[in-house]
Amino acid sequence: MATGGISIPKMGATDFAYRVARQFGLQIIEPRPALVPLTFDPETVAAMKKLAGVSVECIASCHNTSFRENLLFTHRGLSGPAILQISSYWQKGEVITLNLLPDIASDASALLRWLQQQKQDRPKASLKNILTDIFAERLADYFASPYTGNLADLPNTHLQKIAHNLSEWTLTPTGTEGFKKAEVTKGGVCTNALSSKTLEVKDQKGLYFIGECVDVTGWLGGYNFQWAWASAAAAGQAL
Ligand SMILES: Cc1cc2nc3c(=O)[nH]c(=O)nc-3n(C[C@H](O)[C@H](O)[C@H](O)COP(=O)(O)OP(=O)(O)OC[C@H]3O[C@@H](n4cnc5c(N)ncnc54)[C@H](O)[C@@H]3O)c2cc1C
């Protein structure tokens, strides 16, 4: 069985492998969209719409997993490699955290110190001036618009909020763009039922499951192709 997962049905994906697996009594780990853009509530999407097309390097985190990659604002929510990667770890109801200034600070307290230093060094600059040196203007506007005036006039409580928003921006996705847009399917035929050397079903001689229909999911970067080819080679050699 090498009929893949169920991502992108338009390209011919079907659940055929899962149906055959079930017919032989094999366990299917619930298939879920992975490497997929994340969606947000209408209010957040409306606020972010102005940023559609803007890309920024960030560290995206969920649980104890982080990826330093580009983030892309879209008309529907967030995409780009950082979001696709973290989507494979995110589950409904959980938050993701974004550090949009990873070169400057690793967390909000480090960024607060940096902002306080900027306030000393460039008291007459506005927050937007500072952020425009780093970000695209639309993104600088998004974060700086509530804080007009000189840095010198911004109280520490505002600097704390800004530091938090930029380095520990916490968002709760409402979902993903689903199998229609997912680059891979997480879940699939449970690996416990398969030989790790040949991918043959342990108690069904002659039946093999390889590639994406199996519950093996890789990061972005060629790991899913690698798994599909490597598992095919293993099964092919065994046959
Ligand atoms: C847009 C996109 C971009 C991707 N980019 C990358 C990347 O850059 N790097 C990477 O490593 N991975 C990437 N992937 C994932 C990668 O393509 C898959 O993990 C890999 O192709 C899985 O190989 P497979 O042979 O198991 O399944 P597939 O390549 O999905 O092949 C399964 C085949 O079975 C056919 N099929 C399904 N049902 C039936 C049926 N009932 N009867 C007959 N035929 C059937 C399908 O039409 C398909 O041709 C990407 C996926 C997508 C969708």
Short mmCIF file of C-alpha atoms and ligand atoms in Angstrom, two decimals:
data_model
loop_
_atom_site.label_atom_id
_atom_site.label_comp_id
_atom_site.label_asym_id
_atom_site.label_seq_id
_atom_site.Cartn_x
_atom_site.Cartn_y
_atom_site.Cartn_z
CA MET A 1 0.00 0.00 0.00
CA ALA A 2 1.56 3.24 -1.17
CA THR A 3 -1.48 5.41 -1.76
CA GLY A 4 -0.36 8.21 0.58
CA GLY A 5 -2.29 10.26 3.12
CA ILE A 6 -5.44 12.34 2.61
CA SER A 7 -3.86 15.77 2.12
CA ILE A 8 -4.95 17.72 -0.95
CA PRO A 9 -7.83 15.58 -2.25
CA LYS A 10 -7.83 17.69 -5.45
CA MET A 11 -4.53 16.02 -6.37
CA GLY A 12 -5.95 12.51 -6.03
CA ALA A 13 -5.45 11.76 -2.34
CA THR A 14 -7.82 9.14 -0.90
CA ASP A 15 -8.19 7.15 2.30
CA PHE A 16 -7.74 3.88 0.40
CA ALA A 17 -4.73 2.75 2.49
CA TYR A 18 -6.63 3.36 5.74
CA ARG A 19 -9.63 1.39 4.49
CA VAL A 20 -7.45 -1.56 3.52
CA ALA A 21 -5.63 -1.35 6.87
CA ARG A 22 -8.93 -1.40 8.77
CA GLN A 23 -10.04 -4.39 6.71
CA PHE A 24 -7.00 -6.24 8.10
CA GLY A 25 -7.73 -5.08 11.65
CA LEU A 26 -4.85 -2.60 11.85
CA GLN A 27 -5.05 0.46 14.10
CA ILE A 28 -5.26 3.87 12.41
CA ILE A 29 -3.88 6.82 14.37
CA GLU A 30 -6.35 9.65 13.74
CA PRO A 31 -5.31 11.41 10.51
CA ARG A 32 -4.86 15.19 11.00
CA PRO A 33 -3.71 17.97 8.66
CA ALA A 34 -0.05 18.90 9.30
CA LEU A 35 2.40 21.39 7.77
CA VAL A 36 -0.68 23.54 7.28
CA PRO A 37 -1.56 27.26 7.65
CA LEU A 38 -3.35 28.23 10.90
CA THR A 39 -6.64 30.15 11.07
CA PHE A 40 -7.89 32.64 13.68
CA ASP A 41 -11.11 34.25 14.91
CA PRO A 42 -12.66 36.91 12.63
CA GLU A 43 -11.46 39.82 14.81
CA THR A 44 -7.81 38.70 14.71
CA VAL A 45 -8.03 37.96 10.97
CA ALA A 46 -9.54 41.42 10.32
CA ALA A 47 -6.72 43.09 12.27
CA MET A 48 -4.07 41.03 10.46
CA LYS A 49 -5.57 41.55 7.00
CA LYS A 50 -3.62 44.80 6.67
CA LEU A 51 -0.47 42.69 6.99
CA ALA A 52 -1.32 40.17 4.24
CA GLY A 53 1.82 39.43 2.25
CA VAL A 54 4.24 40.62 4.97
CA SER A 55 6.90 38.08 5.91
CA VAL A 56 9.15 38.21 8.97
CA GLU A 57 11.68 35.86 10.55
CA CYS A 58 10.47 34.63 13.93
CA ILE A 59 10.68 31.86 16.48
CA ALA A 60 7.32 30.06 16.61
CA SER A 61 6.76 27.89 19.69
CA CYS A 62 4.17 25.46 20.98
CA HIS A 63 4.75 23.28 24.06
CA ASN A 64 8.52 22.79 24.17
CA THR A 65 9.02 22.86 20.41
CA SER A 66 10.29 25.90 18.51
CA PHE A 67 11.17 26.69 14.92
CA ARG A 68 13.14 29.67 13.70
CA GLU A 69 11.79 30.32 10.22
CA ASN A 70 9.80 32.90 8.26
CA LEU A 71 6.21 33.72 9.15
CA LEU A 72 3.79 34.93 6.46
CA PHE A 73 0.64 36.95 7.18
CA THR A 74 -2.19 35.97 4.82
CA HIS A 75 -5.81 37.03 4.22
CA ARG A 76 -6.95 34.00 6.22
CA GLY A 77 -4.43 33.91 9.07
CA LEU A 78 -0.80 32.85 9.35
CA SER A 79 1.33 30.72 7.09
CA GLY A 80 5.00 30.48 6.06
CA PRO A 81 7.51 27.83 7.13
CA ALA A 82 7.47 28.78 10.85
CA ILE A 83 3.70 28.28 11.03
CA LEU A 84 3.63 25.14 8.87
CA GLN A 85 6.27 23.57 11.13
CA ILE A 86 4.57 24.48 14.39
CA SER A 87 1.15 23.39 13.05
CA SER A 88 2.34 19.78 13.25
CA TYR A 89 2.67 20.17 17.05
CA TRP A 90 -0.35 22.40 17.73
CA GLN A 91 -3.69 20.95 18.88
CA LYS A 92 -7.06 22.66 19.08
CA GLY A 93 -7.40 24.92 22.13
CA GLU A 94 -3.66 25.44 22.53
CA VAL A 95 -1.73 28.69 22.07
CA ILE A 96 1.28 29.40 19.91
CA THR A 97 3.90 31.98 20.88
CA LEU A 98 5.84 34.11 18.41
CA ASN A 99 9.09 35.96 19.01
CA LEU A 100 9.27 38.50 16.19
CA LEU A 101 12.66 39.86 17.26
CA PRO A 102 14.76 36.71 17.75
CA ASP A 103 18.03 38.51 16.87
CA ILE A 104 17.47 41.11 19.58
CA ALA A 105 15.98 39.23 22.50
CA SER A 106 15.08 35.71 23.53
CA ASP A 107 12.17 36.76 25.75
CA ALA A 108 10.11 39.71 26.97
CA SER A 109 12.45 40.70 29.81
CA ALA A 110 15.47 40.79 27.47
CA LEU A 111 13.45 42.84 24.98
CA LEU A 112 12.33 45.22 27.74
CA ARG A 113 16.00 45.88 28.57
CA TRP A 114 16.68 46.56 24.87
CA LEU A 115 13.71 48.96 24.64
CA GLN A 116 14.87 50.78 27.80
CA GLN A 117 18.31 51.16 26.19
CA GLN A 118 16.71 52.50 22.99
CA LYS A 119 14.75 54.98 25.12
CA GLN A 120 18.03 56.23 26.60
CA ASP A 121 19.92 56.31 23.31
CA ARG A 122 17.13 57.65 21.06
CA PRO A 123 14.70 59.50 23.34
CA LYS A 124 13.25 61.56 20.49
CA ALA A 125 12.53 58.57 18.24
CA SER A 126 9.04 57.05 18.17
CA LEU A 127 8.42 53.32 18.58
CA LYS A 128 7.50 53.26 14.90
CA ASN A 129 10.91 54.78 13.98
CA ILE A 130 12.66 52.03 15.94
CA LEU A 131 10.53 49.23 14.50
CA THR A 132 10.75 50.50 10.91
CA ASP A 133 14.53 49.98 11.15
CA ILE A 134 13.80 46.27 11.64
CA PHE A 135 10.39 45.42 10.14
CA ALA A 136 8.38 46.17 7.00
CA GLU A 137 6.51 49.46 7.56
CA ARG A 138 3.06 47.79 7.77
CA LEU A 139 4.24 45.48 10.52
CA ALA A 140 5.94 48.34 12.39
CA ASP A 141 2.63 50.26 12.17
CA TYR A 142 0.62 47.29 13.47
CA PHE A 143 2.62 47.10 16.71
CA ALA A 144 3.47 50.80 17.13
CA SER A 145 0.12 52.45 16.33
CA PRO A 146 -1.18 52.44 19.96
CA TYR A 147 2.08 54.10 21.11
CA THR A 148 2.53 57.48 19.40
CA GLY A 149 4.96 60.13 20.67
CA ASN A 150 8.60 59.92 21.69
CA LEU A 151 10.14 56.90 23.37
CA ALA A 152 11.17 59.28 26.16
CA ASP A 153 7.48 59.73 27.01
CA LEU A 154 6.58 56.03 27.06
CA PRO A 155 6.23 54.75 30.64
CA ASN A 156 7.82 51.47 31.64
CA THR A 157 4.40 49.74 31.76
CA HIS A 158 3.97 50.48 28.04
CA LEU A 159 7.49 49.25 27.27
CA GLN A 160 6.68 46.04 29.13
CA LYS A 161 3.53 45.52 27.05
CA ILE A 162 5.40 46.24 23.81
CA ALA A 163 8.18 43.83 24.79
CA HIS A 164 5.60 41.14 25.50
CA ASN A 165 3.70 41.73 22.24
CA LEU A 166 6.86 41.52 20.13
CA SER A 167 8.77 38.69 21.75
CA GLU A 168 6.05 36.57 23.38
CA TRP A 169 3.11 37.30 21.09
CA THR A 170 0.58 34.70 22.16
CA LEU A 171 -2.16 33.67 19.75
CA THR A 172 -4.87 31.02 19.93
CA PRO A 173 -5.56 29.58 16.48
CA THR A 174 -9.16 28.50 15.90
CA GLY A 175 -8.07 25.76 13.51
CA THR A 176 -6.10 25.00 10.37
CA GLU A 177 -6.81 25.37 6.67
CA GLY A 178 -7.43 21.62 6.71
CA PHE A 179 -6.54 18.78 4.37
CA LYS A 180 -7.25 21.07 1.39
CA LYS A 181 -4.01 22.93 2.19
CA ALA A 182 -2.00 20.52 4.36
CA GLU A 183 1.35 19.42 2.91
CA VAL A 184 1.21 16.18 4.87
CA THR A 185 -1.16 14.01 6.86
CA LYS A 186 -0.20 13.35 10.46
CA GLY A 187 -1.36 9.95 11.76
CA GLY A 188 -2.20 6.94 9.62
CA VAL A 189 -1.41 3.23 9.87
CA CYS A 190 0.04 2.58 13.34
CA THR A 191 3.73 1.62 13.15
CA ASN A 192 3.29 -0.99 15.92
CA ALA A 193 1.63 -3.29 13.39
CA LEU A 194 4.56 -3.07 10.94
CA SER A 195 8.04 -4.55 10.83
CA SER A 196 10.47 -1.64 11.33
CA LYS A 197 12.89 -3.34 8.90
CA THR A 198 10.60 -4.24 6.01
CA LEU A 199 7.29 -2.41 6.63
CA GLU A 200 5.48 -5.72 6.24
CA VAL A 201 2.41 -6.17 8.43
CA LYS A 202 3.66 -8.35 11.28
CA ASP A 203 0.84 -10.89 11.12
CA GLN A 204 -0.18 -10.57 7.47
CA LYS A 205 2.54 -11.92 5.22
CA GLY A 206 2.85 -10.12 1.89
CA LEU A 207 1.05 -6.91 2.95
CA TYR A 208 3.25 -3.79 3.24
CA PHE A 209 2.41 -0.16 4.08
CA ILE A 210 4.93 2.50 3.06
CA GLY A 211 5.18 6.28 2.77
CA GLU A 212 2.68 8.79 3.97
CA CYS A 213 -0.17 6.38 4.71
CA VAL A 214 1.92 5.23 7.70
CA ASP A 215 1.90 7.19 10.99
CA VAL A 216 5.27 8.84 10.31
CA THR A 217 5.41 12.61 9.77
CA GLY A 218 8.47 14.72 9.01
CA TRP A 219 9.40 18.39 9.30
CA LEU A 220 9.54 20.64 6.25
CA GLY A 221 12.73 20.19 4.28
CA GLY A 222 12.43 16.93 2.36
CA TYR A 223 11.95 14.59 5.32
CA ASN A 224 8.55 13.35 4.08
CA PHE A 225 9.95 12.47 0.64
CA GLN A 226 12.89 10.84 2.43
CA TRP A 227 10.53 8.68 4.49
CA ALA A 228 8.44 7.74 1.42
CA TRP A 229 11.55 6.73 -0.55
CA ALA A 230 13.38 5.04 2.34
CA SER A 231 10.35 2.97 3.38
CA ALA A 232 9.77 2.05 -0.30
CA ALA A 233 13.40 0.91 -0.60
CA ALA A 234 13.12 -1.17 2.58
CA ALA A 235 9.92 -2.88 1.46
CA GLY A 236 11.20 -3.31 -2.09
CA GLN A 237 14.40 -5.00 -0.91
CA ALA A 238 12.42 -7.32 1.37
CA LEU A 239 10.15 -8.32 -1.51
C1 LIG B 1 1.93 20.73 -1.98
C2 LIG B 1 2.84 19.74 -1.32
C3 LIG B 1 4.19 20.03 -1.20
C4 LIG B 1 5.03 19.11 -0.58
N1 LIG B 1 6.35 19.42 -0.45
C5 LIG B 1 7.18 18.53 0.09
C6 LIG B 1 8.57 18.80 0.18
O1 LIG B 1 9.04 19.85 -0.26
N2 LIG B 1 9.37 17.88 0.77
C7 LIG B 1 8.88 16.70 1.28
O2 LIG B 1 9.64 15.90 1.80
N3 LIG B 1 7.57 16.40 1.19
C8 LIG B 1 6.72 17.29 0.61
N4 LIG B 1 5.39 16.99 0.51
C9 LIG B 1 4.93 15.69 1.06
C10 LIG B 1 5.26 14.58 0.09
O3 LIG B 1 4.79 14.94 -1.20
C11 LIG B 1 4.61 13.29 0.55
O4 LIG B 1 4.93 12.99 1.88
C12 LIG B 1 5.06 12.12 -0.33
O5 LIG B 1 4.77 12.39 -1.67
C13 LIG B 1 4.35 10.85 0.11
O6 LIG B 1 4.65 9.85 -0.81
P1 LIG B 1 3.72 8.58 -0.97
O7 LIG B 1 4.28 7.83 -2.15
O8 LIG B 1 3.55 7.90 0.32
O9 LIG B 1 2.27 9.16 -1.36
P2 LIG B 1 1.85 10.10 -2.58
O10 LIG B 1 3.01 10.82 -3.16
O11 LIG B 1 0.69 10.88 -2.06
O12 LIG B 1 1.35 9.06 -3.67
C14 LIG B 1 0.18 8.32 -3.50
C15 LIG B 1 -0.42 8.07 -4.87
O13 LIG B 1 -1.50 7.15 -4.74
C16 LIG B 1 -2.56 7.60 -5.53
N5 LIG B 1 -3.84 7.06 -5.00
C17 LIG B 1 -4.50 7.40 -3.86
N6 LIG B 1 -5.61 6.68 -3.73
C18 LIG B 1 -5.66 5.84 -4.78
C19 LIG B 1 -6.57 4.82 -5.20
N7 LIG B 1 -7.65 4.54 -4.46
N8 LIG B 1 -6.30 4.17 -6.34
C20 LIG B 1 -5.19 4.46 -7.07
N9 LIG B 1 -4.31 5.39 -6.73
C21 LIG B 1 -4.53 6.08 -5.59
C22 LIG B 1 -2.50 9.13 -5.42
O14 LIG B 1 -3.18 9.73 -6.50
C23 LIG B 1 -0.98 9.34 -5.50
O15 LIG B 1 -0.55 9.40 -6.82
C24 LIG B 1 4.53 17.88 -0.09
C25 LIG B 1 3.17 17.58 -0.25
C26 LIG B 1 2.35 18.51 -0.85
C27 LIG B 1 0.89 18.16 -1.01
#
